[in-house]
Amino acid sequence: MTATVLGGQDYDLVLARNGSEALDAARRQAPDLMLMDVQMPGVDGVAACRELRADKRLAEVPVVLLTGLNDREARLRGFAAGADDFLGKPFDHDELRMRVRVIVRLNRFRRLQEQRQRTERVIALATDGYLLLRSDGTVAQANQAAWRLLGGIPDAGGTAPDFVALAARYYRCETPEAWHDGVWEEERKPRLLVSSESGGRPARWLRLEVLEPHAPVERWFRLRDVTREHALERDLWTFHGAISHKLRTPLHGLLGAIDLLSAELETAPNEIRELAAMARESAERLHESIDDILSFLSAAKRSAPPMPCSAGEAAAMARAAAARMGIKACTVAADGSMEGTFVTMPAAALNLCLEALLDNARKFHPRATPEVRIEIAAAPERWRLTVRDDGVHLPAEALEHAWEPYYQWEPRCTGEVPGMGLGLAMVSALVVEHGGSCRLRNRAGAPGIEAELLLPCTRPHRDGMASADAPERVSQKQA
C-alpha cells in the first residue's frame, strides 16, 4: 500500500518485508527516510528504530512509524526508541505524501548544514587562504589564513572590501593580462600577487585560484603562498650552476677530439667524413642546449646583493653582453634625462636578462645575425628597457606563452626546432620578483620582435642617499 501511494513521487523506494530486512537495506545504502510499521514479524518497528539509533552511521536517519490511531503505548515506546514521527492507520494518502516530502526535505537541509559546518571548520584551520568573492569582486567571507596573507582585516567602515584594492596594500598583481578583467572572469593565466624584495626581506609570491568557476553569484577562491615553490626553483638553478663545469668540460673534450679526427679524415671515404660531420653537428647542438640550460640557471647570480646601476652602466653592460653573444650590429641608447637614477634590480640579474633577450634575438634570426637596438628611457617611476631585433614575427599564441619554460609553437615539433628555452621564463621571473613587468610584441611595420621591460628605479635624496620610489601596487595592462 505504502509503495503504491509514494510511487511516481521521484523517490527511490527500497521495500523490506520485516525489520531485519529493513536494517540490512539501510546499512547497504543510508536512506533519507525510513517508514516502518510498528507491528512487523521478527524485529518490529520499535526494535528496528532502536538498532538504527545505536548505529553511528545511521543514527540521524529520520524514522516515521505507522501504528493504530489509539495505540498510545506503541507511540510512547517508539518515541523512547528515537522515532521522529508517527502516522496513524488507516492513514490519509495525501497526508502521507506531504509528511514524507517535508521530512525528506528537512533531512537533506540538515545534512547540507552539517556539511557546511564541517567545511567551515576545515577552512578555518587551513593554512591556505579561502575567500568567498562576489561577482563585483568584493569579499563576502574569508578565513583567518586569507586575512593573514593579505595583511590583516581592513577597516572598511562596515562595507565589504574590494579584493584587488585589499591586495594592493602590500602586493602587485601579476601578470597584468591575467587581472585585466578582474578576478571573476575565467582564469586563463596564473593570477599572482607579488611583494617585491626590499630591505633584506625576500619577495613573497601568492597565487589566487578559483574553486567554483561556474558559480553565478559568489565563488570560492583559494589564496596560496607559493614563495617556497619559487625558492625551490632558485635551488634548482643553483644545482645547475654547480654541475655546469661537470657537463661542459667533457663536452669541450669531445668537440676537440672530433675536430682532430676530422682533420685526419681528409683522405677518408665520403661516408666516413659525413659521419664525422654529423657527429660534430650533434655535439655542437648538445653544447648549445647545455649552455641554454646552465648559463641562465645560476641562483648565485640571481640572488646577488642589489648594487646600484645607472643608465650609463646599464648601457655599457648591454654592449658587453652583445659582444659576448657575438652580435656585431647592436646599438645602445640611454635617455639623458635618466641621469641620477638607479635601477633597483641587481646588476647581475639585469645582466642575465640582457643576455637572455640577446640570445633569443640571435637564435630566432633567419641567419643568426640580427641587428639589435637597445633603448633605456624614462617612464613614470620606472626604467623602460626595450630590446628590438630584425628577425621574424611570432604568432599570437607564441607571444602569449613565450614567458613559459621550453614553450615551442611549431605544430610538428620534434625537438630539432629550437623553442623558447628557459631564457624568457627566467627574465619574467627576475623582472616580476624585483617589482617590474615585461611584455613581448611583434614590431609594427618591421620584421622582428620587441621586448619591453619596465623596471623600478631609485632617485637620490638631497643628502646624496638613494631611496626607492614607491612602486605601483597594482600593475596595469600596458596600452
Short mmCIF file of C-alpha atoms in Angstrom, two decimals, residues 38-39 66-76 86-90:
data_model
loop_
_atom_site.label_atom_id
_atom_site.label_comp_id
_atom_site.label_asym_id
_atom_site.label_seq_id
_atom_site.Cartn_x
_atom_site.Cartn_y
_atom_site.Cartn_z
CA VAL A 38 5.24 -0.89 14.41
CA GLN A 39 3.82 -4.36 14.00
CA LEU A 66 2.88 3.55 11.34
CA THR A 67 0.59 2.50 14.17
CA GLY A 68 -3.04 2.41 15.18
CA LEU A 69 -4.68 5.75 15.93
CA ASN A 70 -5.30 4.84 19.57
CA ASP A 71 -2.15 2.79 20.26
CA ARG A 72 -0.74 5.19 22.90
CA GLU A 73 1.67 2.60 24.35
CA ALA A 74 3.27 1.93 20.94
CA ARG A 75 3.75 5.65 20.40
CA LEU A 76 5.48 6.08 23.74
CA PHE A 86 4.02 8.71 13.82
CA LEU A 87 1.26 8.25 11.33
CA GLY A 88 -1.97 6.63 12.40
CA LYS A 89 -3.62 3.81 10.50
CA PRO A 90 -5.63 3.95 8.40
#
